[in-house]
């Protein structure tokens, strides 16, 4: 039954019963009132009149007859019972004859008898009527009790059923809505189908079914996409490891399993820190993941019984959650790119350059010596053109020797064979040697080499030859990239903490966008027209850092550059 019908019926019936109860009560009260009024009016008055007449008979004098007459008239007007009228008439006859025929005691006697008769008939009537009233009262009580009981039963029925009838389905629906809210789309509600809650439950179930369908299609789509991404990552030849923000492994590809020597199940879902306890490679990766400046050196791993080199890349994945403005870290991706092939090629190239430059050095040196001899007057006289030719060959040979030396240095650095011969070096000696090596070039451009050296310089533990080479190279650059007739300032500063060497020029400077790349191998500022290999600064940096120092540059394009070497004590 519908809730509305149930409520209307229940409350309507209750209302009708209350009206019925009120009606019965009113009717019976009215009947009872009529009964008592009848007794009072019809019979009680007759008794009063009869009693008054009897007491009038007992009085003396003629006034009693007047009084009797008066009461008799009233009684004659109140003949309500069957036969009472005739009794009144007989009484009147006796009274008249008593009054007119000498007041005979027999008549008085008869009057008394009839008065008692009248009283009796009224007494009987009172008895009958009070019995009737009693019956009416009992009837009223029964009807009122029946109606009251019916009211009580219906009210009790409503009280027992209605609240649970309304509250139970609401509770069921609330619970189901909560289930849906927590993504349990399989939830359904089953309620009595014939009322409003049934309709509501049906609508709810339809909604849940649609959500379930949508969710499963969405899920299937997501699963397909996930599989595609997994296949993609798996097909990569690089090692890929995904971590969440708590460093728990979310995914690994097959290459990662191979290189780490662990099965996927041994990693996915586990904390990378736990894996790092028993896996050296994972330990190394976890250690580096939060290091700001990562080591650029490739990672060497023995894999498949041979040395493999991997380039490391750690990505910090950040997302902006919906409705928020600030990004938050959601995980990391570690990528190890297998560069073994390139490394092997590079090593082959380095070896080749090393061999070639080494093989070149001796013939070039002997060429230079031969040229020197050629210029010697004792061997023979050269004419002016020949001297110019020899000078030019000598220049070229010098340049070739410089390039060969740089390449040889580079191969030493690249193969990790940079051999340092550290000994206590007097810095003034280092600076003087480097200045000396450059003074001809400086003179040619009319550039003044200004040297500022403090008096008492503490010696430093350096490789003399290589440090002189670096300084020579920096001063040569300063001269090369300076305008004619300018000043190159070489300055050494020393305090308790560090020794600083500055080479400052007033030359062309370095465009700001290239300052960061100036120490890269083979890098040359694109607009540079001078000859060079782009190796000098790269080699200088390696040599200085190998000795524990730091090299940097401050440069203003068009104003000049200052190269700074710092050796901390
Ligand atoms: P190279 O001088 O053989 O080209 P370097 O490694 O010594 O190689 O220098 C790299 C580049 O840096 C140069 O090509 C030049 O463009 C720039 N550079 C170096 N020193 C200076 C300097 N003092 N002033 C301006 N540019 C410079």
Coordinates of C-alpha atoms and ligand atoms in Angstrom, one line a residue:
X1 CA 0.0 0.0 0.0
X2 CA 1.2 3.5 -0.8
X3 CA 2.5 5.5 2.2
X4 CA 0.1 8.3 1.3
X5 CA -2.9 6.0 1.3
X6 CA -1.7 4.3 4.5
X7 CA -1.4 7.7 6.2
X8 CA -4.7 9.0 4.9
X9 CA -6.5 5.8 5.8
X10 CA -5.0 5.5 9.3
X11 CA -5.4 9.1 10.2
X12 CA -8.9 9.3 8.5
X13 CA -10.1 6.3 10.4
X14 CA -8.8 7.7 13.6
X15 CA -10.5 11.0 12.9
X16 CA -13.8 9.2 12.0
X17 CA -13.6 7.2 15.2
X18 CA -12.9 10.3 17.3
X19 CA -15.9 12.0 15.7
X20 CA -18.0 8.8 16.2
X21 CA -16.9 8.6 19.9
X22 CA -17.7 12.3 20.4
X23 CA -21.1 11.8 18.7
X24 CA -22.0 8.7 20.8
X25 CA -21.0 10.4 24.0
X26 CA -23.1 13.5 23.1
X27 CA -26.2 11.3 22.1
X28 CA -26.0 9.2 25.3
X29 CA -25.5 12.2 27.5
X30 CA -28.5 13.7 25.9
X31 CA -30.6 10.5 26.5
X32 CA -29.5 10.4 30.1
X33 CA -30.3 14.0 30.5
X34 CA -33.8 13.3 29.1
X35 CA -34.3 10.3 31.4
X36 CA -33.4 12.2 34.6
X37 CA -35.5 15.2 33.4
X38 CA -38.5 12.9 32.8
X39 CA -38.1 11.4 36.3
X40 CA -37.9 14.8 37.8
X41 CA -40.6 16.4 35.8
X42 CA -43.1 13.6 35.5
X43 CA -42.8 11.6 38.7
X44 CA -40.8 13.4 41.3
X45 CA -43.3 16.4 41.0
X46 CA -46.3 14.0 41.3
X47 CA -44.8 12.6 44.5
X48 CA -44.2 16.1 45.8
X49 CA -47.9 17.0 45.0
X50 CA -49.2 13.8 46.6
X51 CA -47.1 14.3 49.7
X52 CA -48.3 17.9 50.0
X53 CA -51.9 16.8 49.6
X54 CA -51.4 14.1 52.3
X55 CA -50.0 16.6 54.7
X56 CA -52.8 19.1 53.8
X57 CA -55.3 16.4 54.9
X58 CA -53.5 16.1 58.2
X59 CA -53.9 19.9 58.9
X60 CA -56.9 21.6 60.6
X61 CA -59.2 24.3 59.3
X62 CA -60.7 25.0 55.9
X63 CA -57.5 26.4 54.4
X64 CA -56.2 22.8 54.1
X65 CA -58.9 22.1 51.5
X66 CA -57.7 25.1 49.5
X67 CA -54.1 24.0 49.7
X68 CA -55.2 20.4 48.7
X69 CA -57.2 21.8 45.8
X70 CA -54.2 23.7 44.6
X71 CA -51.9 20.7 44.8
X72 CA -54.6 18.5 43.1
X73 CA -54.8 20.8 40.2
X74 CA -51.1 20.7 39.7
X75 CA -51.2 16.9 39.9
X76 CA -54.1 16.8 37.3
X77 CA -51.8 18.8 35.0
X78 CA -48.9 16.3 35.5
X79 CA -50.6 13.0 34.5
X80 CA -47.7 11.3 32.8
X81 CA -48.2 7.6 33.6
X82 CA -50.6 5.1 32.2
X83 CA -53.9 5.2 34.3
X84 CA -52.7 8.2 36.3
X85 CA -55.3 10.4 34.6
X86 CA -58.1 8.1 35.7
X87 CA -56.6 8.0 39.2
X88 CA -56.6 11.8 39.3
X89 CA -60.2 11.8 38.2
X90 CA -61.2 9.3 41.0
X91 CA -59.3 11.4 43.5
X92 CA -61.1 14.5 42.3
X93 CA -64.4 12.8 42.7
X94 CA -63.7 11.7 46.2
X95 CA -62.3 15.1 47.1
X96 CA -65.4 16.8 45.6
X97 CA -67.8 14.5 47.5
X98 CA -65.7 14.9 50.7
X99 CA -65.8 18.7 50.3
X100 CA -69.5 18.9 49.4
X101 CA -71.1 16.1 51.3
X102 CA -70.2 16.8 55.0
X103 CA -66.7 15.5 55.0
X104 CA -67.2 11.9 55.5
X105 CA -64.3 9.9 57.0
X106 CA -64.9 7.2 54.3
X107 CA -64.2 9.7 51.6
X108 CA -61.1 10.9 53.4
X109 CA -60.0 7.4 53.6
X110 CA -60.6 6.9 49.9
X111 CA -58.7 10.1 49.2
X112 CA -55.7 8.8 51.2
X113 CA -55.9 5.4 49.4
X114 CA -55.8 7.1 45.9
X115 CA -53.1 9.5 46.9
X116 CA -51.0 6.5 48.0
X117 CA -51.9 4.8 44.7
X118 CA -50.7 7.8 42.7
X119 CA -47.5 7.9 44.7
X120 CA -47.0 4.2 44.1
X121 CA -47.6 4.5 40.4
X122 CA -45.0 7.3 40.2
X123 CA -42.6 5.4 42.4
X124 CA -42.8 2.5 40.0
X125 CA -42.4 4.8 37.1
X126 CA -39.3 6.3 38.8
X127 CA -37.9 2.8 39.3
X128 CA -38.6 1.9 35.7
X129 CA -37.1 5.1 34.3
X130 CA -34.0 4.9 36.4
X131 CA -33.6 1.4 35.2
X132 CA -33.9 2.7 31.7
X133 CA -31.3 5.5 32.4
X134 CA -29.1 2.8 33.8
X135 CA -29.4 0.8 30.7
X136 CA -28.7 3.9 28.6
X137 CA -25.6 4.6 30.7
X138 CA -24.4 1.0 30.3
X139 CA -25.0 1.2 26.5
X140 CA -23.1 4.5 26.4
X141 CA -20.3 3.0 28.4
X142 CA -20.2 0.0 26.0
X143 CA -20.3 2.1 22.8
X144 CA -17.8 4.6 24.1
X145 CA -15.5 1.8 25.3
X146 CA -15.8 0.0 21.9
X147 CA -15.0 3.2 20.0
X148 CA -12.2 4.1 22.5
X149 CA -10.7 0.6 22.0
X150 CA -11.0 0.9 18.2
X151 CA -9.3 4.3 18.4
X152 CA -6.6 2.8 20.7
X153 CA -6.1 -0.1 18.4
X154 CA -5.8 2.0 15.3
X155 CA -3.5 4.6 17.1
X156 CA -1.4 1.7 18.4
X157 CA -1.2 0.2 14.9
X158 CA -0.2 3.5 13.4
X159 CA 2.3 4.0 16.2
X160 CA 3.8 0.6 15.7
X161 CA 3.9 0.6 11.9
X162 CA 4.1 4.1 10.6
X163 CA 7.4 5.3 12.0
X164 CA 9.2 2.1 11.0
X165 CA 7.3 2.1 7.7
X166 CA 8.8 5.5 6.9
X167 CA 12.1 5.4 8.8
X168 CA 13.3 1.9 7.7
X169 CA 13.3 2.5 4.0
X170 CA 15.0 5.9 4.5
X171 CA 17.7 4.2 6.6
X172 CA 18.2 1.5 3.9
X173 CA 18.4 4.2 1.3
X174 CA 20.9 6.2 3.3
X175 CA 23.1 3.2 3.8
X176 CA 23.0 2.4 0.1
X177 CA 23.8 6.0 -0.9
X178 CA 26.8 5.8 1.4
X179 CA 27.9 2.6 -0.3
X180 CA 27.6 4.3 -3.7
X181 CA 29.5 7.3 -2.4
X182 CA 32.4 4.9 -1.4
X183 CA 32.4 3.6 -5.0
X184 CA 30.6 0.3 -4.3
X185 CA 28.4 0.5 -7.4
X186 CA 27.1 -3.1 -6.9
X187 CA 24.9 -1.9 -4.1
X188 CA 21.1 -2.3 -4.7
X189 CA 18.1 -1.5 -2.5
X190 CA 15.1 -3.9 -2.3
X191 CA 11.9 -2.3 -0.9
X192 CA 8.1 -3.0 -1.1
X193 CA 7.4 -2.1 -4.7
X194 CA 3.9 -0.8 -4.2
X195 CA 4.7 2.5 -2.4
X196 CA 6.6 5.7 -3.0
X197 CA 9.8 4.2 -1.4
X198 CA 9.5 1.3 -3.8
X199 CA 9.6 3.8 -6.7
X200 CA 12.5 5.6 -5.0
X201 CA 14.4 2.3 -4.6
X202 CA 13.8 1.4 -8.2
X203 CA 15.1 4.8 -9.4
X204 CA 18.1 4.3 -7.1
X205 CA 18.8 0.9 -8.5
X206 CA 18.6 2.2 -12.0
X207 CA 21.1 4.9 -11.1
X208 CA 23.4 2.5 -9.4
X209 CA 23.3 0.2 -12.4
X210 CA 24.1 3.1 -14.8
X211 CA 27.0 4.1 -12.5
X212 CA 28.3 0.5 -12.4
X213 CA 28.1 0.3 -16.2
X214 CA 29.9 3.6 -16.6
X215 CA 32.5 2.7 -14.0
X216 CA 33.3 -0.7 -15.5
X217 CA 33.6 0.8 -19.0
X218 CA 35.8 3.6 -17.6
X219 CA 37.8 1.0 -15.7
X220 CA 38.2 -1.1 -18.8
X221 CA 39.4 1.9 -20.7
X222 CA 41.8 2.8 -17.9
X223 CA 43.0 -0.8 -17.7
X224 CA 43.6 -0.8 -21.5
X225 CA 45.6 2.4 -21.3
X226 CA 47.5 1.0 -18.3
X227 CA 48.4 -2.2 -20.3
X228 CA 49.5 -0.1 -23.3
X229 CA 51.7 2.1 -21.1
X230 CA 53.1 -1.0 -19.4
X231 CA 53.8 -2.6 -22.8
X232 CA 55.5 0.6 -23.9
X233 CA 57.7 0.8 -20.8
X234 CA 58.5 -2.9 -21.1
X235 CA 59.6 -2.5 -24.7
X236 CA 62.0 0.2 -23.8
X237 CA 65.7 -0.8 -23.8
X238 CA 66.4 1.6 -20.9
X239 CA 65.9 0.6 -17.3
X240 CA 62.8 2.3 -16.0
X241 CA 61.8 2.2 -12.3
X242 CA 58.7 4.1 -11.0
X243 CA 58.4 5.1 -7.3
X244 CA 55.6 6.8 -5.5
X245 CA 56.2 9.7 -3.1
X246 CA 57.0 7.3 -0.2
X247 CA 59.7 5.6 -2.4
X248 CA 57.6 2.5 -2.9
X249 CA 58.1 0.8 -6.2
X250 CA 55.1 1.2 -8.5
X251 CA 56.4 -0.3 -11.7
X252 CA 59.6 -1.7 -13.2
X253 CA 60.2 -2.8 -16.8
X254 CA 61.8 -6.0 -17.9
X255 CA 65.2 -4.3 -18.5
X256 CA 65.1 -3.1 -14.9
X257 CA 64.5 -6.7 -13.7
X258 CA 67.4 -8.0 -15.7
X259 CA 69.8 -5.3 -14.6
X260 CA 68.8 -5.4 -11.0
X261 CA 68.7 -9.2 -11.0
X262 CA 65.3 -9.2 -9.3
X263 CA 61.9 -10.4 -10.4
X264 CA 59.1 -7.9 -10.8
X265 CA 57.2 -9.4 -7.8
X266 CA 60.2 -8.9 -5.7
X267 CA 60.1 -5.1 -6.3
X268 CA 56.6 -3.9 -7.1
X269 CA 54.7 -2.8 -4.0
X270 CA 57.9 -3.0 -1.9
X271 CA 59.8 0.0 -0.5
X272 CA 62.9 0.8 -2.6
X273 CA 64.7 1.4 0.7
X274 CA 64.0 -2.2 1.8
X275 CA 65.2 -3.5 -1.6
X276 CA 68.3 -1.4 -1.2
X277 CA 69.3 -3.4 1.9
X278 CA 70.1 -6.4 -0.2
X279 CA 70.6 -4.9 -3.7
X280 CA 73.7 -2.8 -4.3
X281 CA 72.4 -1.1 -7.5
X282 CA 69.1 -0.1 -5.9
X283 CA 71.1 1.2 -2.9
X284 CA 73.1 3.4 -5.2
X285 CA 70.1 4.7 -7.0
X286 CA 68.1 5.5 -3.8
X287 CA 71.1 7.3 -2.4
X288 CA 71.3 9.6 -5.5
X289 CA 67.7 10.2 -6.0
X290 CA 67.5 13.2 -3.7
X291 CA 71.0 14.6 -4.3
X292 CA 70.7 18.0 -5.8
X293 CA 73.8 17.9 -8.0
X294 CA 74.0 14.4 -9.4
X295 CA 77.3 12.9 -10.4
X296 CA 77.6 13.1 -14.2
X297 CA 79.8 10.0 -14.4
X298 CA 78.0 7.1 -16.1
X299 CA 77.1 4.2 -13.9
X300 CA 79.2 1.1 -14.4
X301 CA 77.3 -2.2 -13.9
X302 CA 78.5 -5.7 -14.7
X303 CA 75.7 -7.2 -16.6
X304 CA 75.7 -10.3 -18.8
X305 CA 79.4 -10.8 -17.8
X306 CA 80.5 -7.6 -19.3
X307 CA 80.9 -4.0 -18.2
X308 CA 77.8 -1.9 -19.0
X309 CA 77.6 1.8 -18.8
X310 CA 74.3 3.6 -17.9
X311 CA 73.5 7.2 -18.0
X312 CA 71.3 8.2 -15.0
X313 CA 68.3 10.3 -15.1
X314 CA 66.1 10.9 -12.1
X315 CA 62.7 12.6 -12.6
X316 CA 60.8 14.1 -9.8
X317 CA 57.1 13.9 -10.8
X318 CA 55.0 16.7 -9.6
X319 CA 51.2 17.3 -10.1
X320 CA 48.9 20.1 -9.2
X321 CA 45.9 18.5 -7.4
X322 CA 42.5 19.5 -8.7
X323 CA 41.3 22.7 -7.1
X324 CA 44.7 23.5 -5.6
X325 CA 47.4 25.8 -6.8
X326 CA 50.6 24.4 -5.4
X327 CA 52.3 21.4 -7.1
X328 CA 53.0 18.4 -4.9
X329 CA 55.4 15.6 -5.4
X330 CA 53.7 12.4 -6.4
X331 CA 56.6 10.2 -7.2
X332 CA 59.9 9.6 -9.0
X333 CA 61.0 7.9 -12.2
X334 CA 64.5 6.5 -12.4
X335 CA 65.8 5.9 -16.0
X336 CA 69.1 4.3 -16.7
X337 CA 70.0 4.7 -20.4
X338 CA 72.4 2.0 -21.6
X339 CA 75.3 3.9 -23.2
X340 CA 77.7 1.0 -23.3
X341 CA 77.8 1.1 -27.1
X342 CA 78.6 4.8 -27.2
X343 CA 81.1 4.4 -24.4
X344 CA 82.9 1.7 -26.3
X345 CA 82.9 3.9 -29.4
X346 CA 84.2 6.8 -27.3
X347 CA 86.9 4.7 -25.8
X348 CA 87.9 3.5 -29.3
X349 CA 87.9 7.2 -30.5
X350 CA 90.0 8.3 -27.4
X351 CA 92.5 5.5 -28.0
X352 CA 92.7 6.4 -31.7
X353 CA 93.2 10.1 -30.9
X354 CA 95.8 9.2 -28.2
X355 CA 97.7 7.0 -30.6
X356 CA 97.6 9.5 -33.5
X357 CA 98.5 12.5 -31.3
X358 CA 101.3 10.5 -29.7
X359 CA 102.6 9.4 -33.0
X360 CA 102.3 13.0 -34.4
X361 CA 104.2 14.6 -31.5
X362 CA 107.7 13.2 -32.4
X363 CA 107.6 14.1 -36.1
X364 CA 106.3 17.5 -35.4
X365 CA 109.0 18.1 -32.8
X366 CA 111.7 17.0 -35.2
X367 CA 110.1 19.2 -37.9
X368 CA 110.3 22.1 -35.6
X369 CA 113.9 21.3 -34.8
X370 CA 114.7 20.9 -38.5
X371 CA 113.2 24.3 -39.2
X372 CA 115.3 25.8 -36.4
X373 CA 118.4 24.3 -38.0
X374 CA 117.3 25.6 -41.4
X375 CA 117.2 29.1 -40.0
X376 CA 120.7 28.7 -38.6
X377 CA 123.2 30.8 -40.7
X378 CA 125.9 28.2 -40.1
X379 CA 124.0 25.7 -42.2
X380 CA 123.3 28.0 -45.1
X381 CA 121.9 31.4 -46.0
X382 CA 118.2 31.7 -46.7
X383 CA 116.8 34.6 -48.7
X384 CA 114.0 36.7 -47.4
X385 CA 111.1 34.8 -49.0
X386 CA 112.6 31.6 -47.7
X387 CA 112.8 33.0 -44.2
X388 CA 109.1 34.1 -44.4
X389 CA 108.2 30.6 -45.6
X390 CA 110.2 28.9 -42.8
X391 CA 108.6 31.2 -40.2
X392 CA 105.2 30.4 -41.4
X393 CA 105.9 26.6 -41.4
X394 CA 107.3 27.1 -37.9
X395 CA 104.1 28.8 -36.8
X396 CA 102.0 26.0 -38.3
X397 CA 104.2 23.4 -36.7
X398 CA 103.9 25.2 -33.3
X399 CA 100.1 25.2 -33.7
X400 CA 100.1 21.6 -34.7
X401 CA 102.2 20.7 -31.6
X402 CA 99.8 22.7 -29.4
X403 CA 96.7 20.9 -30.8
X404 CA 98.4 17.6 -30.5
X405 CA 99.4 18.3 -26.9
X406 CA 95.8 19.3 -26.1
X407 CA 94.4 16.2 -27.7
X408 CA 96.9 14.1 -25.8
X409 CA 95.9 15.7 -22.5
X410 CA 92.3 15.2 -23.4
X411 CA 92.7 11.5 -24.1
X412 CA 94.5 11.2 -20.8
X413 CA 91.6 12.9 -19.0
X414 CA 88.9 10.9 -20.8
X415 CA 90.6 7.6 -20.2
X416 CA 90.9 8.6 -16.5
X417 CA 94.7 8.4 -16.9
X418 CA 95.4 12.0 -15.8
X419 CA 98.6 11.5 -13.9
X420 CA 99.4 14.3 -11.4
X421 CA 102.8 14.8 -10.0
X422 CA 102.0 16.9 -7.0
X423 CA 104.8 18.7 -5.2
X424 CA 105.1 22.0 -3.2
X425 CA 105.2 24.7 -5.9
X426 CA 106.1 28.3 -5.5
X427 CA 103.2 30.2 -7.0
X428 CA 105.3 33.1 -8.2
X429 CA 107.3 30.6 -10.2
X430 CA 104.1 29.1 -11.8
X431 CA 102.8 32.6 -12.7
X432 CA 106.2 33.8 -14.1
X433 CA 106.6 30.7 -16.3
X434 CA 103.1 31.1 -17.7
X435 CA 103.7 34.9 -18.3
X436 CA 107.0 34.1 -19.9
X437 CA 105.4 31.7 -22.3
X438 CA 103.0 34.4 -23.5
X439 CA 105.2 37.5 -23.6
X440 CA 105.9 37.3 -27.3
X441 CA 102.2 37.1 -28.3
X442 CA 101.5 40.0 -25.8
X443 CA 104.2 42.1 -27.3
X444 CA 102.9 41.4 -30.8
X445 CA 99.5 42.9 -29.8
X446 CA 101.1 45.6 -27.6
X447 CA 99.3 44.1 -24.6
X448 CA 100.7 44.8 -21.1
X449 CA 100.8 41.7 -18.8
X450 CA 100.4 43.2 -15.4
X451 CA 101.4 40.8 -12.6
X452 CA 100.4 41.3 -8.9
X453 CA 102.0 38.9 -6.5
X454 CA 102.0 39.3 -2.7
X455 CA 105.5 39.0 -1.2
X456 CA 105.3 36.0 1.0
X457 CA 103.3 33.3 -0.9
X458 CA 102.8 30.0 0.7
X459 CA 103.7 27.2 -1.7
X460 CA 100.9 24.9 -2.8
X461 CA 100.8 21.2 -3.5
X462 CA 100.4 21.2 -7.3
X463 CA 101.5 19.5 -10.5
X464 CA 103.8 22.3 -11.7
X465 CA 103.9 21.4 -15.4
X466 CA 100.1 21.1 -15.7
X467 CA 99.2 24.1 -13.6
X468 CA 101.7 26.2 -15.7
X469 CA 99.9 24.8 -18.8
X470 CA 96.5 25.9 -17.5
X471 CA 97.7 29.4 -16.6
X472 CA 99.5 29.7 -20.0
X473 CA 96.3 28.7 -21.7
X474 CA 94.2 31.2 -19.7
X475 CA 96.7 34.1 -20.4
X476 CA 96.9 33.1 -24.0
X477 CA 93.1 33.3 -24.3
X478 CA 93.1 36.6 -22.5
X479 CA 95.6 38.0 -25.0
X480 CA 93.8 36.3 -28.0
X481 CA 90.4 37.7 -27.1
X482 CA 91.6 41.2 -26.1
X483 CA 91.9 44.3 -28.2
X484 CA 95.4 45.6 -29.0
X485 CA 97.2 47.9 -26.5
X486 CA 95.1 46.7 -23.6
X487 CA 96.1 45.2 -20.2
X488 CA 95.9 41.7 -19.0
X489 CA 96.0 41.6 -15.2
X490 CA 97.3 38.5 -13.4
X491 CA 96.8 38.6 -9.7
X492 CA 97.4 36.2 -6.9
X493 CA 95.6 36.5 -3.5
X494 CA 96.2 34.4 -0.5
X495 CA 94.6 34.2 2.9
X496 CA 94.3 31.5 5.6
X497 CA 91.4 29.8 3.7
X498 CA 92.4 29.9 0.1
X499 CA 94.7 30.9 -2.7
X500 CA 93.0 32.7 -5.6
X501 CA 94.5 33.4 -9.0
X502 CA 92.7 35.9 -11.3
X503 CA 93.4 36.5 -15.0
X504 CA 91.5 39.6 -16.0
X505 CA 91.3 41.0 -19.5
X506 CA 89.7 44.0 -21.1
X507 CA 88.7 42.0 -24.2
X508 CA 85.6 41.1 -26.1
X509 CA 84.0 39.2 -23.2
X510 CA 81.6 36.2 -23.5
X511 CA 77.9 36.6 -24.4
X512 CA 75.9 35.7 -21.3
X513 CA 74.1 32.8 -22.9
X514 CA 77.4 31.0 -23.5
X515 CA 79.0 31.6 -20.1
X516 CA 77.7 28.3 -18.7
X517 CA 79.0 26.2 -21.6
X518 CA 82.5 27.8 -21.8
X519 CA 84.1 24.9 -20.0
X520 CA 82.4 22.2 -22.2
X521 CA 84.6 20.1 -24.5
X522 CA 84.9 21.4 -28.1
X523 CA 82.7 24.4 -27.2
X524 CA 83.6 27.7 -28.8
X525 CA 81.6 30.9 -28.8
X526 CA 80.0 30.8 -32.3
X527 CA 81.2 34.2 -33.4
X528 CA 84.8 33.4 -32.5
X529 CA 87.0 33.8 -35.6
X530 CA 90.3 32.8 -34.0
X531 CA 91.7 29.4 -34.5
X532 CA 91.3 27.0 -31.7
X533 CA 89.9 23.6 -30.7
X534 CA 87.5 24.5 -27.9
X535 CA 89.4 22.1 -25.6
X536 CA 91.7 24.5 -23.6
X537 CA 89.2 25.5 -21.0
X538 CA 87.7 21.9 -20.7
X539 CA 91.2 20.5 -20.1
X540 CA 92.1 23.3 -17.7
X541 CA 88.9 22.6 -15.7
X542 CA 89.7 18.9 -15.4
X543 CA 93.3 19.6 -14.4
X544 CA 92.4 22.2 -11.7
X545 CA 89.6 20.0 -10.3
X546 CA 91.8 17.0 -10.2
X547 CA 94.1 19.0 -7.9
X548 CA 91.2 20.0 -5.7
X549 CA 90.7 23.5 -7.1
X550 CA 87.8 25.2 -8.7
X551 CA 87.8 27.3 -11.9
X552 CA 85.1 29.8 -12.8
X553 CA 84.5 32.9 -15.0
X554 CA 82.9 36.3 -14.7
X555 CA 82.4 38.0 -18.0
X556 CA 80.7 41.0 -19.3
X557 CA 80.1 40.9 -23.0
X558 CA 82.1 43.7 -24.7
X559 CA 83.9 44.7 -21.5
X560 CA 86.1 41.8 -20.5
X561 CA 86.4 38.5 -18.7
X562 CA 88.0 37.4 -15.4
X563 CA 88.9 33.7 -15.0
X564 CA 89.3 32.7 -11.3
X565 CA 91.2 29.7 -9.9
X566 CA 90.6 28.9 -6.3
X567 CA 92.6 26.4 -4.2
X568 CA 91.2 25.9 -0.7
X569 CA 93.8 25.2 1.9
Ligands
LIG1 P1 89.9 27.8 -27.9 O1 90.5 29.1 -27.3 O2 90.9 26.9 -28.4 O3 88.8 28.1 -28.8 P2 89.1 27.4 -25.2 O4 88.5 26.2 -24.5 O5 90.4 27.9 -24.6 O6 89.2 27.0 -26.7 O7 88.0 28.5 -25.1 C1 86.7 28.2 -25.5 C2 86.0 29.5 -26.1 O8 85.8 30.4 -25.0 C3 86.8 30.2 -27.0 O9 86.6 29.8 -28.3 C4 86.3 31.6 -26.9 O10 85.2 31.9 -27.7 C5 85.9 31.7 -25.4 N1 87.0 32.4 -24.6 C6 87.9 31.8 -23.9 N2 88.6 32.7 -23.2 C7 88.1 33.9 -23.4 C8 88.4 35.2 -23.0 N3 89.4 35.5 -22.2 N4 87.6 36.3 -23.5 C9 86.6 36.0 -24.4 N5 86.3 34.7 -24.8 C10 87.0 33.7 -24.3

